[in-house]
mmCIF file of C-alpha atoms and ligand atoms in Angstrom:
data_model
loop_
_atom_site.group_PDB
_atom_site.id
_atom_site.type_symbol
_atom_site.label_atom_id
_atom_site.label_comp_id
_atom_site.label_asym_id
_atom_site.label_seq_id
_atom_site.Cartn_x
_atom_site.Cartn_y
_atom_site.Cartn_z
ATOM 1 C CA UNK O 1 8.484 5.008 56.449
ATOM 2 C CA UNK O 2 10.347 2.382 58.462
ATOM 3 C CA UNK O 3 10.906 1.222 62.013
ATOM 4 C CA UNK O 4 14.282 -0.191 60.921
ATOM 5 C CA UNK O 5 17.072 1.236 63.086
ATOM 6 C CA UNK O 6 20.037 -0.538 61.524
ATOM 7 C CA UNK O 7 23.248 1.465 61.876
ATOM 8 C CA UNK O 8 21.856 3.524 64.760
ATOM 9 C CA UNK O 9 23.146 3.593 68.314
ATOM 10 C CA UNK O 10 21.002 3.656 71.452
ATOM 11 C CA UNK O 11 21.575 3.980 75.177
ATOM 12 C CA UNK O 12 19.018 2.636 77.653
ATOM 13 C CA UNK O 13 19.622 3.387 81.328
ATOM 14 C CA UNK O 14 18.367 0.801 83.787
ATOM 15 C CA UNK O 15 18.235 -1.940 81.157
ATOM 16 C CA UNK O 16 18.866 -4.848 83.533
ATOM 17 C CA UNK O 17 15.187 -5.803 83.859
ATOM 18 C CA UNK O 18 11.589 -4.676 83.493
ATOM 19 C CA UNK O 19 10.760 -1.865 81.096
ATOM 20 C CA UNK O 20 14.402 -0.983 80.380
ATOM 21 C CA UNK O 21 15.188 -4.511 79.269
ATOM 22 C CA UNK O 22 12.134 -4.642 76.991
ATOM 23 C CA UNK O 23 13.108 -1.303 75.433
ATOM 24 C CA UNK O 24 16.691 -2.455 74.864
ATOM 25 C CA UNK O 25 15.514 -5.679 73.213
ATOM 26 C CA UNK O 26 12.965 -3.848 71.034
ATOM 27 C CA UNK O 27 15.555 -1.347 69.785
ATOM 28 C CA UNK O 28 18.034 -4.159 69.097
ATOM 29 C CA UNK O 29 15.360 -6.186 67.305
ATOM 30 C CA UNK O 30 14.871 -3.153 65.048
ATOM 31 C CA UNK O 31 18.595 -3.238 64.271
ATOM 32 C CA UNK O 32 20.123 -0.678 66.649
ATOM 33 C CA UNK O 33 23.324 -1.215 68.613
ATOM 34 C CA UNK O 34 22.245 -0.786 72.238
ATOM 35 C CA UNK O 35 24.321 0.255 75.246
ATOM 36 C CA UNK O 36 22.569 -1.156 78.318
ATOM 37 C CA UNK O 37 23.251 0.062 81.843
ATOM 38 C CA UNK O 38 22.844 -1.285 85.346
ATOM 39 C CA UNK O 39 24.329 -0.077 88.634
ATOM 40 C CA UNK O 40 25.857 -3.533 89.025
ATOM 41 C CA UNK O 41 28.622 -5.333 87.156
ATOM 42 C CA UNK O 42 26.879 -8.207 85.326
ATOM 43 C CA UNK O 43 23.440 -6.673 85.982
ATOM 44 C CA UNK O 44 22.545 -6.650 82.274
ATOM 45 C CA UNK O 45 23.620 -10.255 81.602
ATOM 46 C CA UNK O 46 20.071 -11.482 80.902
ATOM 47 C CA UNK O 47 19.341 -8.490 78.670
ATOM 48 C CA UNK O 48 22.473 -9.158 76.634
ATOM 49 C CA UNK O 49 21.543 -12.841 76.369
ATOM 50 C CA UNK O 50 18.049 -11.904 75.115
ATOM 51 C CA UNK O 51 19.577 -9.612 72.478
ATOM 52 C CA UNK O 52 22.121 -12.236 71.421
ATOM 53 C CA UNK O 53 19.219 -14.659 70.862
ATOM 54 C CA UNK O 54 17.409 -12.308 68.429
ATOM 55 C CA UNK O 55 17.192 -13.290 64.737
ATOM 56 C CA UNK O 56 20.038 -12.519 62.354
ATOM 57 C CA UNK O 57 20.053 -8.895 61.251
ATOM 58 C CA UNK O 58 19.192 -7.650 64.729
ATOM 59 C CA UNK O 59 21.449 -5.205 66.529
ATOM 60 C CA UNK O 60 24.046 -6.059 69.118
ATOM 61 C CA UNK O 61 24.503 -4.761 72.662
ATOM 62 C CA UNK O 62 27.112 -3.822 75.219
ATOM 63 C CA UNK O 63 26.632 -3.619 78.983
ATOM 64 C CA UNK O 64 27.994 -0.722 81.000
ATOM 65 C CA UNK O 65 27.831 0.118 84.690
ATOM 66 C CA UNK O 66 26.362 3.491 85.626
ATOM 67 C CA UNK O 67 24.717 5.109 88.621
ATOM 68 C CA UNK O 68 22.715 7.967 87.111
ATOM 69 C CA UNK O 69 22.641 9.730 90.479
ATOM 70 C CA UNK O 70 26.425 10.239 90.252
ATOM 71 C CA UNK O 71 27.730 12.915 87.874
ATOM 72 C CA UNK O 72 31.141 11.195 87.710
ATOM 73 C CA UNK O 73 29.539 7.883 86.809
ATOM 74 C CA UNK O 74 27.425 9.519 84.077
ATOM 75 C CA UNK O 75 30.436 11.367 82.635
ATOM 76 C CA UNK O 76 32.408 8.102 82.534
ATOM 77 C CA UNK O 77 29.469 6.438 80.751
ATOM 78 C CA UNK O 78 29.291 9.202 78.139
ATOM 79 C CA UNK O 79 33.025 8.947 77.502
ATOM 80 C CA UNK O 80 32.836 5.206 76.810
ATOM 81 C CA UNK O 81 29.678 5.420 74.671
ATOM 82 C CA UNK O 82 30.863 8.334 72.534
ATOM 83 C CA UNK O 83 34.403 6.956 72.141
ATOM 84 C CA UNK O 84 33.120 3.481 71.251
ATOM 85 C CA UNK O 85 30.246 4.423 68.952
ATOM 86 C CA UNK O 86 31.273 7.934 67.907
ATOM 87 C CA UNK O 87 27.643 9.131 68.232
ATOM 88 C CA UNK O 88 24.351 8.487 69.970
ATOM 89 C CA UNK O 89 21.051 8.452 68.065
ATOM 90 C CA UNK O 90 18.608 7.352 70.785
ATOM 91 C CA UNK O 91 18.785 8.096 74.494
ATOM 92 C CA UNK O 92 16.204 6.382 76.691
ATOM 93 C CA UNK O 93 16.277 7.599 80.287
ATOM 94 C CA UNK O 94 14.529 4.708 81.986
ATOM 95 C CA UNK O 95 16.401 4.248 85.306
ATOM 96 C CA UNK O 96 14.048 4.931 88.177
ATOM 97 C CA UNK O 97 13.262 4.079 91.776
ATOM 98 C CA UNK O 98 10.434 4.427 94.276
ATOM 99 C CA UNK O 99 10.542 5.115 98.010
ATOM 100 C CA UNK O 100 6.827 5.225 98.755
ATOM 101 C CA UNK O 101 5.213 6.501 101.921
ATOM 102 C CA UNK O 102 2.452 8.802 103.063
ATOM 103 C CA UNK O 103 3.568 12.400 103.057
ATOM 104 C CA UNK O 104 3.514 12.979 106.829
ATOM 105 C CA UNK O 105 5.828 9.988 107.280
ATOM 106 C CA UNK O 106 8.055 10.615 104.278
ATOM 107 C CA UNK O 107 11.641 11.432 105.190
ATOM 108 C CA UNK O 108 13.526 14.144 103.324
ATOM 109 C CA UNK O 109 16.120 11.465 102.459
ATOM 110 C CA UNK O 110 13.426 9.472 100.651
ATOM 111 C CA UNK O 111 12.417 12.564 98.722
ATOM 112 C CA UNK O 112 16.030 13.374 97.813
ATOM 113 C CA UNK O 113 16.903 9.803 96.758
ATOM 114 C CA UNK O 114 13.965 9.568 94.344
ATOM 115 C CA UNK O 115 14.588 13.022 92.886
ATOM 116 C CA UNK O 116 18.340 12.274 92.594
ATOM 117 C CA UNK O 117 17.783 9.180 90.458
ATOM 118 C CA UNK O 118 14.601 9.929 88.545
ATOM 119 C CA UNK O 119 14.931 13.643 87.811
ATOM 120 C CA UNK O 120 18.505 14.781 88.489
ATOM 121 C CA UNK O 121 19.788 11.520 86.976
ATOM 122 C CA UNK O 122 17.874 12.214 83.764
ATOM 123 C CA UNK O 123 19.185 15.788 83.765
ATOM 124 C CA UNK O 124 22.777 14.524 84.133
ATOM 125 C CA UNK O 125 22.459 11.925 81.372
ATOM 126 C CA UNK O 126 20.790 14.404 78.991
ATOM 127 C CA UNK O 127 23.533 16.923 79.747
ATOM 128 C CA UNK O 128 26.262 14.374 79.059
ATOM 129 C CA UNK O 129 24.887 13.473 75.618
ATOM 130 C CA UNK O 130 22.799 16.414 74.336
ATOM 131 C CA UNK O 131 25.672 18.304 72.716
ATOM 132 C CA UNK O 132 26.881 15.272 70.730
ATOM 133 C CA UNK O 133 23.313 14.279 69.813
ATOM 134 C CA UNK O 134 22.452 17.796 68.659
ATOM 135 C CA UNK O 135 25.615 17.964 66.569
ATOM 136 C CA UNK O 136 24.636 14.773 64.747
ATOM 137 C CA UNK O 137 21.078 16.101 63.999
ATOM 138 C CA UNK O 138 18.020 13.860 64.093
ATOM 139 C CA UNK O 139 18.466 12.236 67.507
ATOM 140 C CA UNK O 140 15.708 11.199 69.888
ATOM 141 C CA UNK O 141 15.516 11.427 73.664
ATOM 142 C CA UNK O 142 12.755 9.461 75.372
ATOM 143 C CA UNK O 143 12.319 9.947 79.104
ATOM 144 C CA UNK O 144 10.293 7.339 80.952
ATOM 145 C CA UNK O 145 7.844 9.193 83.155
ATOM 146 C CA UNK O 146 4.689 7.899 84.792
ATOM 147 C CA UNK O 147 0.997 8.680 84.798
ATOM 148 C CA UNK O 148 1.411 9.717 88.443
ATOM 149 C CA UNK O 149 3.482 12.657 87.157
ATOM 150 C CA UNK O 150 0.201 13.877 85.646
ATOM 151 C CA UNK O 151 -2.292 12.777 88.291
ATOM 152 C CA UNK O 152 -0.294 12.653 91.530
ATOM 153 C CA UNK O 153 -0.699 9.630 93.807
ATOM 154 C CA UNK O 154 -1.271 9.314 97.533
ATOM 155 C CA UNK O 155 1.853 7.719 99.029
ATOM 156 C CA UNK O 156 4.103 8.786 96.157
ATOM 157 C CA UNK O 157 4.673 12.539 96.630
ATOM 158 C CA UNK O 158 8.400 12.128 95.922
ATOM 159 C CA UNK O 159 7.940 9.863 92.896
ATOM 160 C CA UNK O 160 5.082 11.947 91.426
ATOM 161 C CA UNK O 161 7.147 15.127 91.841
ATOM 162 C CA UNK O 162 10.106 13.506 90.071
ATOM 163 C CA UNK O 163 7.958 12.332 87.164
ATOM 164 C CA UNK O 164 6.125 15.670 86.866
ATOM 165 C CA UNK O 165 9.543 17.331 86.812
ATOM 166 C CA UNK O 166 10.571 15.105 83.904
ATOM 167 C CA UNK O 167 7.743 16.546 81.826
ATOM 168 C CA UNK O 168 8.940 20.131 82.375
ATOM 169 C CA UNK O 169 12.544 19.111 81.740
ATOM 170 C CA UNK O 170 11.592 17.319 78.524
ATOM 171 C CA UNK O 171 9.450 20.172 77.168
ATOM 172 C CA UNK O 172 12.267 22.642 77.857
ATOM 173 C CA UNK O 173 14.851 20.475 76.081
ATOM 174 C CA UNK O 174 12.411 19.946 73.206
ATOM 175 C CA UNK O 175 12.305 23.731 72.752
ATOM 176 C CA UNK O 176 16.074 24.240 73.127
ATOM 177 C CA UNK O 177 17.092 21.438 70.778
ATOM 178 C CA UNK O 178 14.250 21.371 68.238
ATOM 179 C CA UNK O 179 16.289 23.497 65.841
ATOM 180 C CA UNK O 180 18.978 20.805 65.873
ATOM 181 C CA UNK O 181 16.550 18.076 64.869
ATOM 182 C CA UNK O 182 16.589 16.487 68.323
ATOM 183 C CA UNK O 183 13.188 15.390 69.643
ATOM 184 C CA UNK O 184 12.533 15.009 73.369
ATOM 185 C CA UNK O 185 9.438 13.228 74.639
ATOM 186 C CA UNK O 186 8.101 11.445 77.709
ATOM 187 C CA UNK O 187 6.502 8.019 77.682
ATOM 188 C CA UNK O 188 4.275 7.799 80.755
ATOM 189 C CA UNK O 189 3.360 4.215 81.671
ATOM 190 C CA UNK O 190 0.452 3.308 83.901
ATOM 191 C CA UNK O 191 0.706 0.124 85.951
ATOM 192 C CA UNK O 192 3.273 -2.248 84.451
ATOM 193 C CA UNK O 193 4.035 -5.675 85.901
ATOM 194 C CA UNK O 194 7.721 -5.446 86.888
ATOM 195 C CA UNK O 195 9.861 -5.742 90.036
ATOM 196 C CA UNK O 196 8.868 -2.149 90.848
ATOM 197 C CA UNK O 197 5.203 -3.055 91.254
ATOM 198 C CA UNK O 198 5.614 -6.666 92.419
ATOM 199 C CA UNK O 199 5.466 -5.700 96.100
ATOM 200 C CA UNK O 200 2.065 -3.997 95.964
ATOM 201 C CA UNK O 201 -0.679 -5.775 97.908
ATOM 202 C CA UNK O 202 -3.340 -7.815 96.051
ATOM 203 C CA UNK O 203 -5.942 -5.282 97.291
ATOM 204 C CA UNK O 204 -4.096 -2.370 95.669
ATOM 205 C CA UNK O 205 -3.586 -4.359 92.455
ATOM 206 C CA UNK O 206 -7.284 -5.369 92.315
ATOM 207 C CA UNK O 207 -8.337 -1.754 92.827
ATOM 208 C CA UNK O 208 -6.040 -0.589 90.028
ATOM 209 C CA UNK O 209 -7.215 -3.302 87.649
ATOM 210 C CA UNK O 210 -10.813 -2.093 88.039
ATOM 211 C CA UNK O 211 -9.749 1.380 86.894
ATOM 212 C CA UNK O 212 -8.121 0.153 83.656
ATOM 213 C CA UNK O 213 -10.582 0.110 80.717
ATOM 214 C CA UNK O 214 -8.439 -2.393 78.789
ATOM 215 C CA UNK O 215 -8.802 -4.739 81.776
ATOM 216 C CA UNK O 216 -5.166 -5.743 82.205
ATOM 217 C CA UNK O 217 -1.901 -4.429 83.547
ATOM 218 C CA UNK O 218 0.670 -3.225 81.044
ATOM 219 C CA UNK O 219 3.615 -5.383 80.042
ATOM 220 C CA UNK O 220 7.148 -4.047 79.554
ATOM 221 C CA UNK O 221 6.670 -4.755 75.824
ATOM 222 C CA UNK O 222 3.662 -2.395 75.740
ATOM 223 C CA UNK O 223 5.950 0.417 76.846
ATOM 224 C CA UNK O 224 8.827 -0.652 74.598
ATOM 225 C CA UNK O 225 6.526 -0.402 71.559
ATOM 226 C CA UNK O 226 5.858 3.269 72.276
ATOM 227 C CA UNK O 227 9.554 4.022 72.721
ATOM 228 C CA UNK O 228 10.301 2.249 69.433
ATOM 229 C CA UNK O 229 7.593 4.317 67.733
ATOM 230 C CA UNK O 230 9.108 7.589 68.990
ATOM 231 C CA UNK O 231 12.599 6.502 67.868
ATOM 232 C CA UNK O 232 11.424 5.387 64.421
ATOM 233 C CA UNK O 233 10.715 7.505 61.338
ATOM 234 C CA UNK O 234 7.045 7.470 62.380
ATOM 235 C CA UNK O 235 7.903 9.606 65.412
ATOM 236 C CA UNK O 236 9.992 12.195 63.554
ATOM 237 C CA UNK O 237 7.548 15.115 63.931
ATOM 238 C CA UNK O 238 6.651 14.546 67.593
ATOM 239 C CA UNK O 239 8.454 16.513 70.295
ATOM 240 C CA UNK O 240 7.713 17.929 73.737
ATOM 241 C CA UNK O 241 4.884 15.438 74.227
ATOM 242 C CA UNK O 242 3.888 13.036 76.953
ATOM 243 C CA UNK O 243 2.623 9.769 75.508
ATOM 244 C CA UNK O 244 0.449 8.047 78.108
ATOM 245 C CA UNK O 245 0.570 4.245 77.829
ATOM 246 C CA UNK O 246 -1.772 2.995 80.547
ATOM 247 C CA UNK O 247 -4.638 0.975 79.069
ATOM 248 C CA UNK O 248 -6.896 4.009 79.491
ATOM 249 C CA UNK O 249 -6.429 4.317 83.269
ATOM 250 C CA UNK O 250 -6.011 8.121 83.190
ATOM 251 C CA UNK O 251 -8.125 9.543 80.397
HETATM 252 P P1 NAP V 301 12.548 -1.942 87.793
HETATM 253 O O1 NAP V 301 12.133 -3.268 87.282
HETATM 254 O O2 NAP V 301 12.625 -1.714 89.252
HETATM 255 O O3 NAP V 301 13.941 -1.560 87.107
HETATM 256 C C1 NAP V 301 14.579 -0.354 87.431
HETATM 257 C C2 NAP V 301 15.828 -0.186 86.620
HETATM 258 O O4 NAP V 301 16.441 1.069 86.992
HETATM 259 C C3 NAP V 301 16.851 -1.270 86.890
HETATM 260 O O5 NAP V 301 17.464 -1.626 85.670
HETATM 261 C C4 NAP V 301 17.856 -0.596 87.813
HETATM 262 O O6 NAP V 301 19.180 -1.071 87.620
HETATM 263 C C5 NAP V 301 17.806 0.842 87.313
HETATM 264 N N1 NAP V 301 18.273 1.796 88.312
HETATM 265 C C6 NAP V 301 17.776 2.020 89.551
HETATM 266 N N2 NAP V 301 18.490 2.983 90.170
HETATM 267 C C7 NAP V 301 19.462 3.375 89.297
HETATM 268 C C8 NAP V 301 20.516 4.327 89.341
HETATM 269 N N3 NAP V 301 20.732 5.089 90.423
HETATM 270 N N4 NAP V 301 21.302 4.452 88.261
HETATM 271 C C9 NAP V 301 21.113 3.699 87.168
HETATM 272 N N5 NAP V 301 20.145 2.762 87.060
HETATM 273 C C10 NAP V 301 19.323 2.615 88.121
HETATM 274 O O7 NAP V 301 11.576 -0.794 87.244
HETATM 275 P P2 NAP V 301 10.566 -0.718 86.006
HETATM 276 O O8 NAP V 301 9.211 -0.980 86.504
HETATM 277 O O9 NAP V 301 11.088 -1.463 84.843
HETATM 278 O O10 NAP V 301 10.627 0.858 85.734
HETATM 279 C C11 NAP V 301 11.423 1.446 84.722
HETATM 280 C C12 NAP V 301 11.008 2.892 84.583
HETATM 281 O O11 NAP V 301 9.610 2.964 84.299
HETATM 282 C C13 NAP V 301 11.233 3.734 85.833
HETATM 283 O O12 NAP V 301 11.635 5.023 85.481
HETATM 284 C C14 NAP V 301 9.854 3.757 86.457
HETATM 285 O O13 NAP V 301 9.685 4.887 87.287
HETATM 286 C C15 NAP V 301 8.977 3.809 85.238
HETATM 287 N N6 NAP V 301 7.608 3.375 85.467
HETATM 288 C C16 NAP V 301 7.319 2.109 85.870
HETATM 289 C C17 NAP V 301 5.985 1.749 86.078
HETATM 290 C C18 NAP V 301 5.579 0.360 86.516
HETATM 291 O O14 NAP V 301 4.377 0.162 86.768
HETATM 292 N N7 NAP V 301 6.482 -0.595 86.612
HETATM 293 C C19 NAP V 301 4.973 2.676 85.882
HETATM 294 C C20 NAP V 301 5.306 3.959 85.469
HETATM 295 C C21 NAP V 301 6.614 4.289 85.255
HETATM 296 P P3 NAP V 301 19.950 -2.112 88.593
HETATM 297 O O15 NAP V 301 20.266 -3.258 87.727
HETATM 298 O O16 NAP V 301 21.174 -1.396 89.003
HETATM 299 O O17 NAP V 301 19.057 -2.436 89.748
#
């Protein structure tokens, strides 16, 4: 059994920073060629530099621009990836946003924007690649969810709904594509120190820390390790599951 991914091709959406960058670097370190996306031209420059600095024998990477909320943008991405690489072995749907607010103050636009990126975006990207991945047999889709998709969270009705939706989407795809050797799973992080959580108040962070048995926030590398596991031979017989990676916060 090996975690070596040499000769394999991966796509990580939202790989410009945070969890997406760590996942892209981990897959490249294991030998995969990694397509990295950002909504901005040049957005993945630091990720590409980190991959270029990996030891010899590591995989290489290519940056592409994609807005997962736009079907045209996703179709253009799929065209480039499949024409360049000829196949896709690992699809990591990581791109995500928050627009937090208490429910009575939450605007429908804030609900729609979060669902459009987190849930519909994942649907669009899966749709653009599933046929080619199923044809090749043995592919892996990993959707980055959140523990709040399981527990809900006051102030995040839109985000929690999008992440809960990802679980249903993933289980359905796991059933439809299992016969083609394609696994589909969710990795559900708890609190991870990234730009997404940087704006939370010290009071909120202190409160969260007290509820984490392992006594620390997660790092992007903690999440990347779980994605690597699901993409490796060790994850071959796991599908339709939600792997919670939260230091024990939601047991
Ligand atoms: P982050 O640092 O804010 O990074 C978000 C990434 O998503 C960026 O690369 C961004 O790309 C990309 N993105 C945003 N909107 C996009 C769109 N419409 N199309 C394509 N890409 C888009 O967030 P993070 O903390 O690393 O989170 C990554 C994932 O983990 C998200 O799905 C998030 O919900 C999930 N998660 C995070 C935590 C946490 O505590 N941090 C906990 C649970 C789950 P640009 O370069 O274009 O900005």
